[in-house]
XYZ file of C-alpha atoms in Angstrom:
155
model
C -33.750 202.418 132.217
C -31.266 202.809 135.087
C -28.860 204.622 132.727
C -31.482 207.272 131.965
C -32.066 207.873 135.669
C -28.293 208.203 136.200
C -28.142 210.736 133.358
C -30.883 212.797 134.974
C -28.948 212.758 138.249
C -25.743 213.792 136.483
C -24.464 217.222 137.486
C -23.131 217.773 133.952
C -26.502 216.994 132.429
C -28.280 219.312 134.877
C -25.781 222.084 134.086
C -26.264 221.476 130.366
C -30.045 221.592 130.810
C -29.768 224.942 132.571
C -27.513 226.595 129.991
C -29.337 225.061 127.013
C -32.605 226.417 128.408
C -31.068 229.879 128.810
C -29.917 230.082 125.179
C -33.160 228.571 123.863
C -35.157 231.200 125.772
C -32.810 233.890 124.441
C -33.411 232.602 120.917
C -37.176 232.578 121.493
C -37.066 236.189 122.698
C -35.715 237.256 119.319
C -39.231 236.853 117.838
C -40.806 239.499 120.098
C -37.789 241.744 119.504
C -38.339 241.444 115.749
C -42.051 242.136 116.225
C -41.188 245.201 118.314
C -39.038 246.557 115.483
C -41.775 245.791 112.944
C -44.404 247.727 114.908
C -42.219 250.657 115.921
C -40.788 251.041 112.403
C -44.115 250.238 110.706
C -42.416 247.778 108.379
C -44.351 244.626 107.616
C -43.560 241.740 105.277
C -47.050 240.447 104.451
C -50.072 242.289 103.030
C -52.393 240.861 105.682
C -50.203 242.449 108.375
C -50.836 245.970 107.048
C -54.188 246.368 108.779
C -52.718 249.389 110.565
C -52.841 251.441 107.379
C -56.080 253.235 106.673
C -55.834 253.657 102.931
C -54.383 251.467 100.200
C -51.559 253.983 99.818
C -50.727 253.820 103.554
C -50.779 250.036 103.406
C -48.269 250.105 100.544
C -45.978 252.330 102.616
C -45.820 249.911 105.537
C -45.388 246.847 103.317
C -41.615 247.288 103.173
C -38.311 246.195 104.614
C -36.534 248.124 107.337
C -32.831 247.870 108.242
C -33.532 247.437 111.976
C -36.137 244.714 111.373
C -33.791 242.899 109.008
C -30.945 243.164 111.527
C -33.117 241.539 114.224
C -34.215 238.832 111.763
C -30.618 238.050 110.811
C -29.639 237.877 114.477
C -32.484 235.426 115.091
C -31.439 233.370 112.057
C -27.886 233.251 113.375
C -29.215 232.004 116.724
C -31.076 229.208 114.965
C -27.929 228.233 113.064
C -25.757 228.124 116.195
C -27.919 227.331 119.219
C -29.567 224.239 117.757
C -26.203 222.552 117.002
C -24.997 223.524 120.495
C -28.045 221.898 122.071
C -27.683 218.673 120.085
C -23.908 218.372 120.430
C -24.052 219.522 124.050
C -26.486 216.728 124.832
C -24.167 214.171 123.231
C -21.205 215.753 125.011
C -23.019 215.398 128.334
C -23.390 211.675 127.631
C -19.610 211.225 127.304
C -19.111 211.760 131.061
C -16.995 214.932 130.944
C -15.504 216.613 133.978
C -18.027 219.044 135.518
C -15.613 221.987 135.535
C -14.736 221.566 131.854
C -18.402 221.190 130.931
C -19.370 224.294 132.900
C -16.628 226.256 131.170
C -17.879 225.180 127.733
C -21.525 225.885 128.565
C -20.869 229.274 130.153
C -18.544 230.464 127.405
C -21.088 229.480 124.750
C -23.962 231.259 126.530
C -21.826 234.354 127.064
C -20.750 234.384 123.434
C -24.364 234.216 122.223
C -25.429 237.115 124.450
C -22.434 239.170 123.309
C -23.230 238.275 119.702
C -26.809 239.533 120.115
C -25.696 242.801 121.694
C -23.063 243.269 118.989
C -25.658 242.558 116.282
C -28.504 244.719 117.577
C -26.495 247.669 118.957
C -24.638 247.455 116.373
C -21.094 247.294 117.698
C -18.168 247.647 115.291
C -16.604 244.530 113.862
C -14.850 242.303 114.773
C -16.910 242.141 117.997
C -19.757 240.197 116.410
C -17.456 237.924 114.425
C -15.301 237.146 117.459
C -18.300 236.302 119.630
C -19.619 234.030 116.880
C -16.227 232.307 116.515
C -15.958 231.691 120.257
C -19.382 230.036 120.335
C -18.604 227.976 117.259
C -15.263 226.949 118.756
C -16.992 225.681 121.890
C -19.428 223.628 119.830
C -16.596 222.136 117.753
C -14.586 221.356 120.905
C -17.534 219.461 122.372
C -18.073 217.666 119.054
C -14.404 216.631 119.065
C -14.836 215.178 122.568
C -17.921 213.264 121.432
C -16.146 211.858 118.389
C -12.975 210.884 120.228
C -14.899 209.297 123.090
C -17.474 207.434 121.041
C -15.597 206.760 117.804
C -16.587 203.316 116.568
C -15.568 203.006 112.942
């Protein structure tokens, strides 16, 4: 139990908790952004969501896909595919006892890359801005995973 208390007192773990919370909240905010696009573009995916239409014909018109809604959904999906691995690997990385400055660099670069990725996706900015921001975030996650594997490798 003493090891858990030491982990909670760890500056690296507290930094990780802060940055993980930031990107998780950012990921959670993608749902209201998608909902905003659905309502402003009147583009719904499910028949029960078309209560805004008065007639059957109006309901058919708003039961459709919209490029802006789909862009927000894909951005959210990309967050799920990248932030969850960061959180899990970042937690393991924090347990390896890394230097605080290195850990802060990894955490900050990842958070920055995810925010840039979202802006590049939703704006939309020309490629390769989105691809580069994705690669930077993925690189950080792989670098932390490498540290975990080389520190804790017990084959």
